[in-house]
Coordinates of C-alpha atoms and ligand atoms in Angstrom, one line a residue:
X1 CA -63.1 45.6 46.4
X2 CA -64.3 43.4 43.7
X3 CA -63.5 46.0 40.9
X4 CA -59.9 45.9 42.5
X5 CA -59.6 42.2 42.1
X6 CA -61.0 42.2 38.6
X7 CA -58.6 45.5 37.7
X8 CA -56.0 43.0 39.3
X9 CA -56.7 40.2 37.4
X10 CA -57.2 42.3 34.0
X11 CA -53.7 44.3 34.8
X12 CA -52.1 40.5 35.2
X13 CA -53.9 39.4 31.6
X14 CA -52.4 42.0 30.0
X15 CA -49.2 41.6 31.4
X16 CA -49.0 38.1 30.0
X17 CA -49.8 38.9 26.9
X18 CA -46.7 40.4 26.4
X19 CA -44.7 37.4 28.8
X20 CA -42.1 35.4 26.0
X21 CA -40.3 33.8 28.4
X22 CA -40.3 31.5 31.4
X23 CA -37.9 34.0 33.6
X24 CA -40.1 36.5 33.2
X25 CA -43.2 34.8 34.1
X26 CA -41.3 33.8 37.3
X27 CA -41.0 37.1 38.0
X28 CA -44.9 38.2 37.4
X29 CA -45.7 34.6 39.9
X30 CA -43.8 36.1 42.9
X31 CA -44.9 39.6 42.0
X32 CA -48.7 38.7 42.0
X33 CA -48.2 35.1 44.7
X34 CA -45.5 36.7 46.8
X35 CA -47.0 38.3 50.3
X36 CA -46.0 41.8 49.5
X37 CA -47.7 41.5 46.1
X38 CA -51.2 42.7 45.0
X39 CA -53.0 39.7 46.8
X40 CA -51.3 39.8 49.9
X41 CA -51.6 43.5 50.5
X42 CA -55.5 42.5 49.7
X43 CA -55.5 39.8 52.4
X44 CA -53.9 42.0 55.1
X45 CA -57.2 44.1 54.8
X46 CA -59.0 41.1 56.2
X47 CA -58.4 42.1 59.7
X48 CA -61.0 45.1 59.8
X49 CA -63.5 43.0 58.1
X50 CA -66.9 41.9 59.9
X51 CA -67.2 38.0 60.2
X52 CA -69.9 38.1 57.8
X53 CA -67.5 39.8 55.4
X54 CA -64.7 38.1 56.2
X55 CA -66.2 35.0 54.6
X56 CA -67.1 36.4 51.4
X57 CA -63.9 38.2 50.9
X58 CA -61.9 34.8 52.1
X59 CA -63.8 33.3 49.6
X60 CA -63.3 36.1 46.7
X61 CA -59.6 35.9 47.7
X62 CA -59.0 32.6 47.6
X63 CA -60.7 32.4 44.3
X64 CA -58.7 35.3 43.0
X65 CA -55.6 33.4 44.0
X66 CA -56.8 30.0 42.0
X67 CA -57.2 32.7 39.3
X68 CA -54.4 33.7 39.1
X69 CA -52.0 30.6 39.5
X70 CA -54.0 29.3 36.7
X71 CA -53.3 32.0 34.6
X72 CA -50.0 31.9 35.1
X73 CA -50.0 28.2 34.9
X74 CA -51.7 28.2 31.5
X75 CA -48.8 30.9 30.6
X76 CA -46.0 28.8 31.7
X77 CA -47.5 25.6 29.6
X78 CA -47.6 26.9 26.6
X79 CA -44.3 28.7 27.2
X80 CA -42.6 25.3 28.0
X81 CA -44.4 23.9 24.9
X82 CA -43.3 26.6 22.4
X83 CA -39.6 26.2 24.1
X84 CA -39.9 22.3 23.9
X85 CA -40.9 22.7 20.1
X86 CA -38.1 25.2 19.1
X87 CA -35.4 22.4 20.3
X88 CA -37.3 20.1 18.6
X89 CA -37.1 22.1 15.1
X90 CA -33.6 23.3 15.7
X91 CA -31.8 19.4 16.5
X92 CA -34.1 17.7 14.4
X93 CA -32.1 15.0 12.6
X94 CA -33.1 13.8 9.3
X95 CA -32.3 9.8 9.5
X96 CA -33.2 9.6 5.6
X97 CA -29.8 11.6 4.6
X98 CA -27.2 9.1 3.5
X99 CA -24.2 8.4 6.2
X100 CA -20.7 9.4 5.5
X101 CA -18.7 6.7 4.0
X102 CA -17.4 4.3 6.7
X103 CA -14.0 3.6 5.0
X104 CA -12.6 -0.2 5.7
X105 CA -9.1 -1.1 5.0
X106 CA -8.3 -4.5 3.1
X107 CA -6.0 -7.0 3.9
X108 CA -2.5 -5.7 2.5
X109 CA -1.1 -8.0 -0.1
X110 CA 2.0 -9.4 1.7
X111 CA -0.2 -9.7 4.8
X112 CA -2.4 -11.5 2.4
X113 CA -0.2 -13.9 0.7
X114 CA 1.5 -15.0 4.2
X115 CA -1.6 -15.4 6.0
X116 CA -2.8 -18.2 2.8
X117 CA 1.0 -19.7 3.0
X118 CA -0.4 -20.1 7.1
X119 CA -3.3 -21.4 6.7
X120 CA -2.1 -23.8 3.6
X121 CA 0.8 -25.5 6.1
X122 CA -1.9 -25.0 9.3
X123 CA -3.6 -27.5 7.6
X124 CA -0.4 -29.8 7.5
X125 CA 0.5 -30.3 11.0
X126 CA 2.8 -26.7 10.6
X127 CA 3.2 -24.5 13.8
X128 CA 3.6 -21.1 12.9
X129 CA 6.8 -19.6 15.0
X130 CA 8.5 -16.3 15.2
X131 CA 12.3 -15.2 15.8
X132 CA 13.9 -11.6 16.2
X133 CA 14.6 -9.6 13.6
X134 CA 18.2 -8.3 15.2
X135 CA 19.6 -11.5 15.1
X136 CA 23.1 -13.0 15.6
X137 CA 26.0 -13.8 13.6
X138 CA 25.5 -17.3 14.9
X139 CA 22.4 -18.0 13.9
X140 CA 22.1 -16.0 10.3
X141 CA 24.8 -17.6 9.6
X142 CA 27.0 -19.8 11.6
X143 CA 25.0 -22.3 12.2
X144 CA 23.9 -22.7 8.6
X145 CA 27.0 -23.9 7.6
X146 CA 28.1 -20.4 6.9
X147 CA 31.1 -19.5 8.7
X148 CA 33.1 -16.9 8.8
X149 CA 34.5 -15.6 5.4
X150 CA 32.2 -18.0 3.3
X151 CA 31.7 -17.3 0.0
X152 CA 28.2 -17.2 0.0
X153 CA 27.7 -14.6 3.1
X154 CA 28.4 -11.9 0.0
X155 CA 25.3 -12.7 -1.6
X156 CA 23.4 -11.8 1.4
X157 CA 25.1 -8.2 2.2
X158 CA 24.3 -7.8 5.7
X159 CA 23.0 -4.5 8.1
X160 CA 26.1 -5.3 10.9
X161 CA 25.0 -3.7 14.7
X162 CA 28.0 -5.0 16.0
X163 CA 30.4 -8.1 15.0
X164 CA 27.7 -10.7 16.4
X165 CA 24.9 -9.1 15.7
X166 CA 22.7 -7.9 12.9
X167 CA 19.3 -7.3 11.1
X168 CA 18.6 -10.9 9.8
X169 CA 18.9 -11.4 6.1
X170 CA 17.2 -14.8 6.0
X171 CA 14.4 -16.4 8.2
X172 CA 16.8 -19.3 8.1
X173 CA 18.2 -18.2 11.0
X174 CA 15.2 -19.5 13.2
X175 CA 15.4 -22.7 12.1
X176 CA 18.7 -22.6 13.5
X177 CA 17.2 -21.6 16.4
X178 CA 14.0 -23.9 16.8
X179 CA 15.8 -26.5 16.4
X180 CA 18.6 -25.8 19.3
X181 CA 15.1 -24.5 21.2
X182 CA 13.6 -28.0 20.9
X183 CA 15.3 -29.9 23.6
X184 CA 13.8 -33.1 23.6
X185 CA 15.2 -32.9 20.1
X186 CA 12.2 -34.8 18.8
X187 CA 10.2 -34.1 15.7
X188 CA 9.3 -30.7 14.2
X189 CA 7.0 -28.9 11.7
X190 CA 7.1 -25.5 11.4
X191 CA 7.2 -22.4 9.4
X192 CA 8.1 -19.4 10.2
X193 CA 7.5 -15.5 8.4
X194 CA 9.2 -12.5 9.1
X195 CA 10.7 -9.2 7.7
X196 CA 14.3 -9.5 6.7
X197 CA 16.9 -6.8 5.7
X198 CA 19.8 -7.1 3.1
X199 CA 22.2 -3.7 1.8
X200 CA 20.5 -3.9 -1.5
X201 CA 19.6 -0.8 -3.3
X202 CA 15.9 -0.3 -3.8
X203 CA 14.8 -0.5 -7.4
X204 CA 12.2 -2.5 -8.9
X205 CA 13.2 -6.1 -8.1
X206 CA 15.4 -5.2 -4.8
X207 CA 13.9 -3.9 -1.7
X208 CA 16.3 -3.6 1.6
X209 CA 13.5 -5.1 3.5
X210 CA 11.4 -7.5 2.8
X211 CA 9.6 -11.1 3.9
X212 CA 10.2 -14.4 4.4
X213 CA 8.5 -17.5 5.2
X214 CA 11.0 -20.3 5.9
X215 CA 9.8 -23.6 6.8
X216 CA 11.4 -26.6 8.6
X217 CA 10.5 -30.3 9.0
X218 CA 12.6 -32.8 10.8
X219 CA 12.0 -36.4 11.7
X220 CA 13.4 -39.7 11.0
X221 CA 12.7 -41.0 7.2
X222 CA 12.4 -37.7 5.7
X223 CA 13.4 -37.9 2.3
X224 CA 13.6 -35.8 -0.6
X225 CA 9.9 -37.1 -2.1
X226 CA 8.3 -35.3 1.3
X227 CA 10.2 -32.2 0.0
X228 CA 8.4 -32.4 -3.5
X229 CA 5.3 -33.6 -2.0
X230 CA 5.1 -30.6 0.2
X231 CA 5.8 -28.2 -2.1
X232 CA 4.0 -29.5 -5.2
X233 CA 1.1 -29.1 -2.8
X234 CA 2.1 -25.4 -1.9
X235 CA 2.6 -24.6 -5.2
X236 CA -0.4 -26.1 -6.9
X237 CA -2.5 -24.2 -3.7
X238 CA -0.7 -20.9 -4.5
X239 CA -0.3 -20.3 -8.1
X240 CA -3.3 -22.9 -9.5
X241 CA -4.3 -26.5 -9.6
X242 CA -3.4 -26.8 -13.4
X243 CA 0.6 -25.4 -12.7
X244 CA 3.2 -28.0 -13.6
X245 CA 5.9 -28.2 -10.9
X246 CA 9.6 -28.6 -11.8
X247 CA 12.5 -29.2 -9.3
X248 CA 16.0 -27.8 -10.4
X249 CA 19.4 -28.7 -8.5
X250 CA 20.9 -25.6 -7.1
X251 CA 23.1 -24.8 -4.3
X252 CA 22.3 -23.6 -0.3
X253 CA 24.8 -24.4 1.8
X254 CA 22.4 -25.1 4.8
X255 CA 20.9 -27.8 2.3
X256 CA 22.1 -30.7 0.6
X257 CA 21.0 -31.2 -2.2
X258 CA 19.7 -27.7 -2.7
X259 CA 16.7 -27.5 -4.9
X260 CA 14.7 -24.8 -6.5
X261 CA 10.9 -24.7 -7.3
X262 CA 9.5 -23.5 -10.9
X263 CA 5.8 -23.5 -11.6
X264 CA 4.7 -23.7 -15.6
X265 CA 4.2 -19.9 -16.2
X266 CA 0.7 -18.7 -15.5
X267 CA 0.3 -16.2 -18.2
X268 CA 1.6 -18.1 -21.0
X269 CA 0.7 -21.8 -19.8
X270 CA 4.7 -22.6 -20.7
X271 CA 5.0 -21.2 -23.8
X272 CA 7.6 -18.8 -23.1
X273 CA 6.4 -14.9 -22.7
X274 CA 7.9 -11.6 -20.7
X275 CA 7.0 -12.8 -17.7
X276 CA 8.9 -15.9 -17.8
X277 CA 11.2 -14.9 -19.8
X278 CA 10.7 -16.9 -22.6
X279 CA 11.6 -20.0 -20.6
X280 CA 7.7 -20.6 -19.9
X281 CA 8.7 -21.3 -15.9
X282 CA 8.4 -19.3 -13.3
X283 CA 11.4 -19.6 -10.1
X284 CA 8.9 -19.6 -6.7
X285 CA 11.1 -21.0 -3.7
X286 CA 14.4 -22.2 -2.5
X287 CA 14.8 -25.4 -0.6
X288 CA 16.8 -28.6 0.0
X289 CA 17.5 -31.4 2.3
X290 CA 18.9 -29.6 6.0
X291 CA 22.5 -29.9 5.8
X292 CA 23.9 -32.8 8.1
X293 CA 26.1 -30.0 9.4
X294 CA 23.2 -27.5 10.5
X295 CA 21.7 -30.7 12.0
X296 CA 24.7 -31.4 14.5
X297 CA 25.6 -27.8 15.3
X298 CA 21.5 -27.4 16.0
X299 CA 22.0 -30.7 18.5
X300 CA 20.5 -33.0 16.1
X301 CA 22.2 -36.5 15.0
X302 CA 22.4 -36.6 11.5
X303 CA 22.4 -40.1 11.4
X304 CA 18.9 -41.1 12.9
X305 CA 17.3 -37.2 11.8
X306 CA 17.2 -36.1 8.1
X307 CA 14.6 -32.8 7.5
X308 CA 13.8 -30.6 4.5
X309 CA 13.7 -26.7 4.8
X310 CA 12.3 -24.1 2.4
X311 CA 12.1 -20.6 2.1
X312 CA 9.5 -18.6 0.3
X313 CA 9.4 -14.5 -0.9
X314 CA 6.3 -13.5 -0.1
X315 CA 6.5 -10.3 -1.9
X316 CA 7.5 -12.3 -5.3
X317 CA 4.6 -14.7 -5.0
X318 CA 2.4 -11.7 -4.5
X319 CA 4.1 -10.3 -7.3
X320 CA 3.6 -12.9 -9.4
X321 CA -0.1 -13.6 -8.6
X322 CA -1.7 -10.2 -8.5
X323 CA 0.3 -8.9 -11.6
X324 CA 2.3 -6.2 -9.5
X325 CA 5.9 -5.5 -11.5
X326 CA 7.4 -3.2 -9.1
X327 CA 7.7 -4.7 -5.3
X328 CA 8.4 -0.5 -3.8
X329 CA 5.0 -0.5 -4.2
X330 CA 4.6 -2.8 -1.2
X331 CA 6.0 -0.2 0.6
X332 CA 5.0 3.2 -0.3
X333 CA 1.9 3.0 0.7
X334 CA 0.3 4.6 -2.5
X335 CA -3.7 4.3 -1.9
X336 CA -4.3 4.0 -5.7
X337 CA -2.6 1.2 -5.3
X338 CA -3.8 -0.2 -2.1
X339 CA -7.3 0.2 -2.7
X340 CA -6.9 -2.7 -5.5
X341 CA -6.9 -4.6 -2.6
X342 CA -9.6 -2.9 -0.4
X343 CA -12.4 -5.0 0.8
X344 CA -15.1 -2.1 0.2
X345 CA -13.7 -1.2 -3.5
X346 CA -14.0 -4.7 -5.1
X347 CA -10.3 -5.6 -4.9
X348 CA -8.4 -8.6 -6.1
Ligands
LIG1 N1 17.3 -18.3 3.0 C1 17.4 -18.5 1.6 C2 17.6 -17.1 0.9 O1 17.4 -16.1 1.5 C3 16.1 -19.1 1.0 C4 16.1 -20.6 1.4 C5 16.6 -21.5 0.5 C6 15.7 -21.0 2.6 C7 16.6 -22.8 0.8 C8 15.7 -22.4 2.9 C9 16.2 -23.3 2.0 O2 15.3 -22.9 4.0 O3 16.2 -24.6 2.3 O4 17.9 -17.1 -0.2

């Protein structure tokens, strides 16, 4: 009997050896554990056994079956270990090797120059308000003292939806419409930036959309020097604190006087070069005193409110202050040119 159990146990050793996987070993457990295996078929002899013998070959058994589970136990840890090891090797991660290149985007340049003309008028007292961009007839227009068949609606050739209604060509229209929208018809402060569209063919100068940022104040006592205090402030903020500012008559019809903005040119310092065309200033903004006529038709009375508007190309101050000569490139989204202004790739 005890040659069995050691032929048993040397016949399971040997079968081991050759064990690579955990399956397997399974199978050799129930084989050699199971009560039809090897053991069990021993144990099933007990019953003819004397008392005496019965207690030795209990014990033998029993200790043939603690043999045995360790063996296969042993088997099964280092199996586990050699698996746990091969994961290990084959998902290692090397956290030395460089990451890819998280790309950020920057700020783009119109984006940029409107949120500055924000926070510049923020600062002022300004609210910053919106309008739609399919506007109507009345308040492109009408009510800026542009009615019907005026003159001055050809400079602004207009995208028609229907008679009344159209892509707006000038942010102008909202102040039309904040003013009517302000019924207590008290004071206000705002500015507002926007796309606006216009039939213009697209060259280097011309694009058939682009931005505004209009602004509107209206009180009682607001006079002309507000008008160049405000925008001698704007800009002085926008183009340098050295710029000299000079105001030029002009004509608006939603404003009265009309006035436009130069700065000193800021690549010749007034001299007179290409950029200024030899006239050493530099046209930035339209603006004037609000027209007593837009004042009434917006429910205002022109005799105890005056108010100064102003409207501002963001595209032409971006021009002129990041040295850009051809305002498509706002708009065709050419990466070489973009990434001059990417945060990560030292832009402007
Ligand atoms: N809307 C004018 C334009 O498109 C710009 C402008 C000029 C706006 C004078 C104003 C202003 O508010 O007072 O040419």
């Amino acid at each position: 009997m005890k040659e069995k159990m050691e032929l048993l146990k040397k016949e399971l050793k040997e079968k081991l050896e050759s064990v690579s996987d955990l399956k397997t070993l399974n199978e050799l457990k129930t084989t050699y554990l199971g009560k039809k295996g090897p053991i069990g078929e021993l144990s099933s002899m007990m019953g003819s056994l004397s008392i005496e013998e019965k207690k030795n070959f209990g014990k033998a058994l029993n200790d043939l079956k603690t043999e045995v589970t360790a063996l296969l136990e042993d088997v099964r840890v280092s199996l586990e270990e050699k698996e746990l090891n091969r994961k290990l090797e084959s998902e290692k991660i090397d956290v030395t090797l460089p990451s890819t290149k998280v790309r950020v985007g920057g700020v783009h340049p119109i984006t940029r120059v409107i949120e500055e003309v924000e926070d510049l008028f923020i600062s002022m007292g300004y609210d910053v308000v919106e309008g739609p961009e399919v506007e109507e007839d009345l308040y492109n227009f009408e009510k800026l003292n542009l009615p019907k068949g005026h003159p001055a609606r050809d400079s602004q050739d207009s995208f028609y939806i229907t008679n009344e209604l159209l892509l707006r060509t000038q942010t102008s229209a909202v102040q039309a419409r904040t003013m009517e929208a302000n019924k207590e018809k008290g004071p206000i402060r705002m500015i507002c930036p926007g796309k606006t569209y216009r039939r213009d063919n697209d060259d280097a100068t011309h694009s058939h959309q682009f931005h505004q940022i209009e602004g509107l104040v209206v009180d009682e006592n607001v006079s002309l020097a507000d008008l160049k205090g405000t925008l001698e402030v704007f800009a002085k903020k926008m183009f340098g604190e050295t710029r000299e500012v000079r105001f030029r008559p002009s004509f608006f019809p939603f404003t009265e006087p009309s006035i436009e903005v130069d700065v000193s040119c800021f690549k010749c310092g007034g001299e007179g070069c290409s950029l200024c065309k030899g006239t050493g200033w530099i046209e930035i903004l339209g603006s004037g005193m609000v027209h007593p006529n837009v004042l009434r038709d917006c429910g205002y009375d022109p005799e105890k409110y005056t108010g100064f508007a102003f409207g501002i190309g963001p595209e032409r101050v971006a021009m002129l202050k990041y040295g850009i000569n051809d305002i498509r490139n706002f708009y065709t989204d050419d990466l070489r040119f973009l990434n001059d202004f990417n945060r990560t790739e030292g832009g402007k």
